[in-house]
Amino acid sequence: MWKIFLILFGLLFSIFIPKSIYENYTDTNREDSTYEEDSYADSEDSVNEDYDPTKTDWENYGDTGSIMEIADTDWALENAPVFHVETKEQLAGVVYYVNAVKGYNDSVELYLEADIDLDGLEWVPMGGWYRPDRYLEHTTFVGLIDGQNHIIKNMHIDTKYGGHCGFVGYSYSLQMKNITFEKAYVSGGTYVGIAGGEIYGSEDWINVNVSGMVGTPGPETGSIVGREAGINFRDCDATVVYKKENGRFGSIRYFSHRYQLIAETPVVEAFTLTYENGVITRDEVEGYDNLGWHIERDGSLLLDRAAEGELQLPAEYTYPDTSIWLEAYINGTYIRVSNIIEVP
């Protein structure tokens, strides 16, 4: 009898329960995955009521600045993925291709064939854009930028979505060389630099020179690149300032935020390395995370190799004419923690 009573009570409660109780529960107790699925399901209606199916997602949802006013999109589609750029219209076409057309892993090569003046235009980064409801799906610039000793003048970028601000907004693999940015202005939230916002998987950047101004520096700002994980800046130069609250100007002293961390974190040679018969031996010291061998030649990285539990670096890795030391993860970056062995 009591079971029948409970069933009837449940049915009556479900009919007369105030709707606000159900709504409050589902709004405040849903998990992140449920919320994400809801966002994906009704994204086009909720994010942009003026969605135009004839345009790309970037044009519908993104900040395109002045790009679509001048972009030579036909030229970009005809020449992709290798671009020899002579005009600002063609360069805008490359931005369109990267942000609106190309696949995530597709590579691009960009060669400047002339100096380009972007005065009076609201430029936007190549890569780093994402739909508001799909924040994990960045666009990327992957490949090569070779300025061939040409200049990009008067580039003005002010990202309105909070980050990835620079000529290239985001990349997981990019080499840049022989290019100058002159009288540039970039402003964004995090990951801000004139040539790049957030760049991974890159090694040598050669002869990249920047001058101009960065908006009020936020987290991970640099003169050339905001955030990077291993770029070696060779023959590069930067003269970049920012405006302080008192109206005076300060200098962005470091090529990237990582370079700043390295400069501001003292080197402590906690480990002692010795070299004999082609083998490097280290002592044991506790309290250092992600210990690794760092091997470079003429300032260029050859190899990073884990050293946890490895007291000797085998002779097969002690390449001639190299500098070798131990690094550990300290203060948000990798810092030298040993003396340096110069291999003859």
Short mmCIF file of C-alpha atoms in Angstrom, two decimals:
data_model
loop_
_atom_site.label_atom_id
_atom_site.label_comp_id
_atom_site.label_asym_id
_atom_site.label_seq_id
_atom_site.Cartn_x
_atom_site.Cartn_y
_atom_site.Cartn_z
CA MET A 1 0.00 0.00 0.00
CA TRP A 2 2.85 2.40 0.93
CA LYS A 3 4.50 1.82 -2.46
CA ILE A 4 1.31 2.89 -4.31
CA PHE A 5 1.14 6.00 -2.12
CA LEU A 6 4.75 6.98 -2.98
CA ILE A 7 4.13 6.53 -6.72
CA LEU A 8 1.01 8.73 -6.61
CA PHE A 9 2.85 11.34 -4.55
CA GLY A 10 5.71 11.42 -7.06
CA LEU A 11 3.36 11.90 -9.99
CA LEU A 12 1.52 14.75 -8.27
CA PHE A 13 4.83 16.40 -7.24
CA SER A 14 6.17 16.28 -10.78
CA ILE A 15 3.03 17.93 -12.11
CA PHE A 16 2.83 20.74 -9.58
CA ILE A 17 6.56 21.39 -8.92
CA PRO A 18 7.34 25.06 -9.58
CA LYS A 19 9.23 25.46 -12.83
CA SER A 20 11.72 27.87 -11.22
CA ILE A 21 13.02 25.10 -8.91
CA TYR A 22 13.84 22.89 -11.90
CA GLU A 23 15.45 25.73 -13.82
CA ASN A 24 17.58 26.80 -10.87
CA TYR A 25 18.78 23.27 -10.30
CA THR A 26 19.76 22.64 -13.90
CA ASP A 27 21.49 26.00 -14.28
CA THR A 28 23.59 25.77 -11.13
CA ASN A 29 24.38 22.06 -11.05
CA ARG A 30 25.14 21.15 -14.65
CA GLU A 31 28.69 19.94 -15.30
CA ASP A 32 31.12 21.66 -17.67
CA SER A 33 30.70 18.97 -20.35
CA THR A 34 26.93 19.52 -20.41
CA TYR A 35 27.37 23.25 -20.74
CA GLU A 36 29.83 22.79 -23.60
CA GLU A 37 27.44 20.52 -25.47
CA ASP A 38 24.63 23.05 -25.07
CA SER A 39 26.88 25.81 -26.41
CA TYR A 40 27.81 23.77 -29.45
CA ALA A 41 24.19 22.86 -30.15
CA ASP A 42 22.82 26.38 -30.36
CA SER A 43 26.04 28.25 -31.10
CA GLU A 44 25.04 29.92 -34.35
CA ASP A 45 21.85 31.36 -32.90
CA SER A 46 23.18 32.34 -29.49
CA VAL A 47 26.58 33.74 -30.51
CA ASN A 48 25.57 35.73 -33.58
CA GLU A 49 21.98 36.37 -34.55
CA ASP A 50 23.15 37.88 -37.86
CA TYR A 51 24.92 34.70 -38.96
CA ASP A 52 25.46 34.69 -42.72
CA PRO A 53 25.85 31.15 -44.14
CA THR A 54 27.62 32.52 -47.23
CA LYS A 55 30.53 33.74 -45.07
CA THR A 56 33.19 31.87 -43.12
CA ASP A 57 33.03 31.44 -39.35
CA TRP A 58 35.83 33.96 -38.96
CA GLU A 59 33.84 36.59 -40.86
CA ASN A 60 30.69 35.83 -38.88
CA TYR A 61 32.18 35.62 -35.39
CA GLY A 62 35.64 37.15 -35.50
CA ASP A 63 37.16 40.59 -35.37
CA THR A 64 38.33 41.00 -38.97
CA GLY A 65 39.47 44.61 -38.58
CA SER A 66 40.11 46.15 -42.01
CA ILE A 67 41.13 42.85 -43.56
CA MET A 68 37.97 42.03 -45.49
CA GLU A 69 37.75 45.60 -46.79
CA ILE A 70 40.98 45.20 -48.76
CA ALA A 71 41.82 41.47 -48.91
CA ASP A 72 42.52 39.99 -52.34
CA THR A 73 40.85 36.70 -51.48
CA ASP A 74 40.90 35.36 -55.04
CA TRP A 75 44.67 35.83 -55.19
CA ALA A 76 45.09 34.12 -51.83
CA LEU A 77 43.05 31.06 -52.82
CA GLU A 78 44.86 30.77 -56.14
CA ASN A 79 48.34 30.93 -54.59
CA ALA A 80 47.87 29.01 -51.33
CA PRO A 81 49.79 27.69 -49.52
CA VAL A 82 52.91 29.48 -50.83
CA PHE A 83 52.55 33.27 -50.94
CA HIS A 84 54.90 35.79 -52.53
CA VAL A 85 53.42 39.02 -51.21
CA GLU A 86 53.92 42.38 -52.92
CA THR A 87 50.96 44.46 -51.65
CA LYS A 88 48.90 45.05 -48.52
CA GLU A 89 45.88 43.59 -50.34
CA GLN A 90 47.76 40.34 -50.88
CA LEU A 91 48.99 40.30 -47.27
CA ALA A 92 45.40 40.79 -46.10
CA GLY A 93 44.47 37.86 -48.34
CA VAL A 94 46.99 35.69 -46.48
CA VAL A 95 45.41 36.69 -43.15
CA TYR A 96 42.01 35.71 -44.55
CA TYR A 97 43.35 32.34 -45.77
CA VAL A 98 44.99 31.50 -42.43
CA ASN A 99 42.07 32.54 -40.23
CA ALA A 100 39.15 31.48 -42.38
CA VAL A 101 40.16 28.75 -44.82
CA LYS A 102 43.19 26.61 -44.05
CA GLY A 103 43.11 23.45 -41.93
CA TYR A 104 44.65 23.39 -38.45
CA ASN A 105 47.76 21.42 -39.45
CA ASP A 106 48.19 22.81 -42.98
CA SER A 107 51.47 24.66 -43.44
CA VAL A 108 51.97 28.04 -45.10
CA GLU A 109 54.99 29.80 -46.57
CA LEU A 110 54.98 33.60 -46.73
CA TYR A 111 57.69 35.54 -48.58
CA LEU A 112 57.71 39.35 -48.73
CA GLU A 113 58.69 40.66 -52.15
CA ALA A 114 58.40 44.36 -51.20
CA ASP A 115 58.08 46.70 -48.23
CA ILE A 116 54.44 47.03 -47.12
CA ASP A 117 52.85 50.02 -45.37
CA LEU A 118 49.72 49.26 -43.30
CA ASP A 119 49.10 52.85 -42.19
CA GLY A 120 45.45 53.62 -41.41
CA LEU A 121 44.38 49.95 -41.25
CA GLU A 122 43.12 47.93 -38.31
CA TRP A 123 45.18 44.77 -38.70
CA VAL A 124 44.49 41.44 -36.97
CA PRO A 125 46.74 38.48 -36.08
CA MET A 126 47.18 35.42 -38.29
CA GLY A 127 46.24 32.48 -36.08
CA GLY A 128 44.94 32.53 -32.54
CA TRP A 129 41.33 33.29 -33.43
CA TYR A 130 38.61 30.98 -32.13
CA ARG A 131 34.83 30.98 -32.09
CA PRO A 132 33.48 32.16 -28.73
CA ASP A 133 31.74 28.82 -28.20
CA ARG A 134 34.74 26.75 -29.32
CA TYR A 135 37.58 28.27 -27.36
CA LEU A 136 39.82 25.21 -27.69
CA GLU A 137 39.79 25.35 -31.50
CA HIS A 138 42.43 27.93 -32.35
CA THR A 139 43.37 28.86 -35.86
CA THR A 140 47.09 28.46 -36.47
CA PHE A 141 49.89 29.80 -38.61
CA VAL A 142 52.21 26.86 -39.24
CA GLY A 143 55.26 27.12 -41.47
CA LEU A 144 57.68 29.85 -42.58
CA ILE A 145 57.75 33.63 -42.79
CA ASP A 146 60.70 35.01 -44.73
CA GLY A 147 60.71 38.77 -45.09
CA GLN A 148 63.65 38.65 -47.50
CA ASN A 149 64.94 41.79 -45.72
CA HIS A 150 61.75 43.77 -46.35
CA ILE A 151 59.81 45.94 -43.90
CA ILE A 152 56.23 45.94 -42.65
CA LYS A 153 55.44 49.49 -41.52
CA ASN A 154 52.71 50.96 -39.31
CA MET A 155 51.03 47.67 -38.31
CA HIS A 156 48.27 48.45 -35.79
CA ILE A 157 46.68 45.52 -33.91
CA ASP A 158 44.30 45.82 -30.96
CA THR A 159 42.74 42.45 -30.19
CA LYS A 160 39.32 42.74 -28.68
CA TYR A 161 39.07 39.15 -27.46
CA GLY A 162 41.89 39.34 -24.96
CA GLY A 163 45.04 37.70 -26.25
CA HIS A 164 47.27 36.12 -28.90
CA CYS A 165 48.28 39.54 -30.18
CA GLY A 166 51.00 39.97 -32.77
CA PHE A 167 51.63 39.61 -36.50
CA VAL A 168 51.18 35.87 -35.86
CA GLY A 169 48.73 35.26 -33.04
CA TYR A 170 49.28 31.55 -32.45
CA SER A 171 51.55 28.87 -33.90
CA TYR A 172 52.85 25.48 -32.80
CA SER A 173 55.57 25.50 -35.48
CA LEU A 174 56.95 28.65 -37.08
CA GLN A 175 60.28 29.87 -38.35
CA MET A 176 60.62 33.59 -38.96
CA LYS A 177 63.59 35.33 -40.53
CA ASN A 178 64.86 38.42 -42.35
CA ILE A 179 61.93 40.68 -41.53
CA THR A 180 61.53 44.09 -39.90
CA PHE A 181 58.42 45.54 -38.24
CA GLU A 182 58.70 49.31 -38.07
CA LYS A 183 56.47 51.73 -36.10
CA ALA A 184 54.20 48.89 -34.98
CA TYR A 185 51.53 49.08 -32.28
CA VAL A 186 50.06 45.97 -30.66
CA SER A 187 47.71 45.71 -27.71
CA GLY A 188 45.95 42.73 -26.17
CA GLY A 189 45.45 40.85 -22.93
CA THR A 190 47.85 37.94 -22.60
CA TYR A 191 50.57 36.66 -24.96
CA VAL A 192 51.49 39.92 -26.67
CA GLY A 193 54.50 40.66 -28.90
CA ILE A 194 54.95 42.56 -32.14
CA ALA A 195 55.97 39.56 -34.27
CA GLY A 196 54.12 36.83 -32.36
CA GLY A 197 51.67 36.28 -29.51
CA GLU A 198 52.00 32.60 -28.50
CA ILE A 199 54.53 30.50 -30.41
CA TYR A 200 55.55 26.89 -29.75
CA GLY A 201 57.69 24.30 -31.51
CA SER A 202 60.09 26.85 -32.96
CA GLU A 203 63.86 27.02 -32.68
CA ASP A 204 65.90 29.70 -34.47
CA TRP A 205 64.39 33.05 -35.44
CA ILE A 206 67.00 34.90 -37.47
CA ASN A 207 67.29 38.62 -38.21
CA VAL A 208 63.85 39.56 -36.87
CA ASN A 209 63.78 43.23 -35.91
CA VAL A 210 60.93 45.16 -34.32
CA SER A 211 60.28 48.73 -33.24
CA GLY A 212 57.17 50.40 -31.94
CA MET A 213 54.85 50.32 -28.98
CA VAL A 214 52.99 47.73 -26.92
CA GLY A 215 49.80 48.59 -25.05
CA THR A 216 49.90 48.30 -21.26
CA PRO A 217 51.83 45.03 -20.74
CA GLY A 218 49.77 42.16 -19.40
CA PRO A 219 50.83 38.64 -18.46
CA GLU A 220 53.49 37.22 -20.78
CA THR A 221 54.43 40.19 -22.91
CA GLY A 222 57.64 40.51 -24.92
CA SER A 223 59.04 42.84 -27.53
CA ILE A 224 59.21 40.22 -30.31
CA VAL A 225 57.07 37.35 -28.91
CA GLY A 226 54.83 37.15 -25.86
CA ARG A 227 54.91 33.47 -24.91
CA GLU A 228 57.35 31.01 -26.47
CA ALA A 229 58.86 27.76 -25.25
CA GLY A 230 62.23 27.53 -26.95
CA ILE A 231 62.97 30.14 -29.62
CA ASN A 232 66.60 31.07 -30.07
CA PHE A 233 66.65 34.68 -31.29
CA ARG A 234 69.72 35.09 -33.52
CA ASP A 235 70.82 38.48 -34.87
CA CYS A 236 67.53 40.00 -33.72
CA ASP A 237 66.87 43.47 -32.37
CA ALA A 238 64.00 45.25 -30.63
CA THR A 239 63.22 48.82 -29.61
CA VAL A 240 59.76 48.67 -28.06
CA VAL A 241 58.13 50.92 -25.46
CA TYR A 242 54.90 51.06 -23.49
CA LYS A 243 53.09 53.98 -21.89
CA LYS A 244 53.04 54.09 -18.09
CA GLU A 245 50.17 55.39 -15.97
CA ASN A 246 52.12 58.59 -15.26
CA GLY A 247 52.31 59.30 -19.00
CA ARG A 248 55.98 58.43 -19.33
CA PHE A 249 57.31 55.59 -21.45
CA GLY A 250 58.94 52.41 -20.31
CA SER A 251 60.93 49.89 -22.30
CA ILE A 252 60.02 46.27 -23.10
CA ARG A 253 63.52 44.99 -22.45
CA TYR A 254 63.22 41.30 -23.35
CA PHE A 255 62.55 39.55 -26.63
CA SER A 256 59.96 37.31 -24.90
CA HIS A 257 58.47 36.63 -21.48
CA ARG A 258 60.63 33.50 -21.17
CA TYR A 259 63.76 35.54 -21.79
CA GLN A 260 62.64 37.84 -19.00
CA LEU A 261 62.17 34.93 -16.60
CA ILE A 262 65.61 33.59 -17.44
CA ALA A 263 67.21 37.00 -16.92
CA GLU A 264 65.45 37.56 -13.59
CA THR A 265 66.06 34.08 -12.15
CA PRO A 266 69.55 33.67 -10.67
CA VAL A 267 71.66 30.80 -11.99
CA VAL A 268 72.70 28.49 -9.16
CA GLU A 269 75.34 25.96 -10.16
CA ALA A 270 74.03 23.31 -7.79
CA PHE A 271 75.40 20.46 -9.91
CA THR A 272 79.02 19.82 -10.86
CA LEU A 273 79.79 18.31 -14.25
CA THR A 274 83.05 16.63 -15.19
CA TYR A 275 84.26 15.51 -18.61
CA GLU A 276 86.50 12.51 -19.27
CA ASN A 277 86.96 10.22 -22.29
CA GLY A 278 83.97 11.71 -24.07
CA VAL A 279 81.58 11.12 -21.15
CA ILE A 280 80.04 13.82 -18.95
CA THR A 281 79.31 12.85 -15.35
CA ARG A 282 77.14 14.73 -12.88
CA ASP A 283 76.68 14.45 -9.13
CA GLU A 284 73.38 13.81 -7.33
CA VAL A 285 71.50 16.78 -5.89
CA GLU A 286 67.90 16.68 -4.67
CA GLY A 287 65.19 19.29 -5.00
CA TYR A 288 65.26 20.08 -8.75
CA ASP A 289 62.36 19.27 -11.07
CA ASN A 290 62.48 18.17 -14.72
CA LEU A 291 66.25 17.93 -14.80
CA GLY A 292 67.68 17.73 -18.31
CA TRP A 293 70.87 17.90 -20.41
CA HIS A 294 71.05 21.00 -22.63
CA ILE A 295 73.32 20.72 -25.67
CA GLU A 296 73.97 23.58 -28.10
CA ARG A 297 76.47 24.66 -30.73
CA ASP A 298 77.20 28.29 -31.63
CA GLY A 299 74.16 29.41 -29.68
CA SER A 300 71.73 27.05 -31.44
CA LEU A 301 70.03 24.21 -29.60
CA LEU A 302 71.00 20.71 -30.77
CA LEU A 303 69.32 18.55 -28.14
CA ASP A 304 67.43 18.60 -24.86
CA ARG A 305 67.62 15.21 -23.13
CA ALA A 306 66.07 14.13 -19.84
CA ALA A 307 68.65 13.66 -17.06
CA GLU A 308 66.42 12.33 -14.31
CA GLY A 309 68.20 9.26 -12.98
CA GLU A 310 70.94 9.56 -15.62
CA LEU A 311 74.26 10.36 -13.91
CA GLN A 312 76.27 10.21 -17.12
CA LEU A 313 75.67 11.64 -20.57
CA PRO A 314 76.92 8.98 -23.00
CA ALA A 315 79.69 9.84 -25.44
CA GLU A 316 77.28 9.51 -28.36
CA TYR A 317 75.68 12.80 -27.23
CA THR A 318 78.83 14.79 -26.49
CA TYR A 319 79.08 16.22 -29.96
CA PRO A 320 82.28 18.10 -30.93
CA ASP A 321 82.36 21.88 -30.47
CA THR A 322 79.29 21.93 -28.24
CA SER A 323 78.41 23.51 -24.90
CA ILE A 324 76.60 21.22 -22.46
CA TRP A 325 74.98 21.91 -19.10
CA LEU A 326 72.10 20.83 -16.87
CA GLU A 327 68.79 22.70 -16.72
CA ALA A 328 65.87 22.46 -14.28
CA TYR A 329 62.37 23.97 -14.25
CA ILE A 330 62.49 27.01 -11.96
CA ASN A 331 60.17 30.03 -11.74
CA GLY A 332 58.15 29.04 -14.80
CA THR A 333 61.02 28.29 -17.18
CA TYR A 334 64.19 26.22 -17.61
CA ILE A 335 67.29 27.62 -15.88
CA ARG A 336 70.90 26.44 -15.96
CA VAL A 337 71.80 24.66 -12.70
CA SER A 338 75.34 23.41 -13.42
CA ASN A 339 78.68 24.54 -14.75
CA ILE A 340 79.15 24.47 -18.53
CA ILE A 341 81.25 21.82 -20.26
CA GLU A 342 82.86 22.92 -23.52
CA VAL A 343 83.39 19.80 -25.62
CA PRO A 344 86.47 20.07 -27.84
#
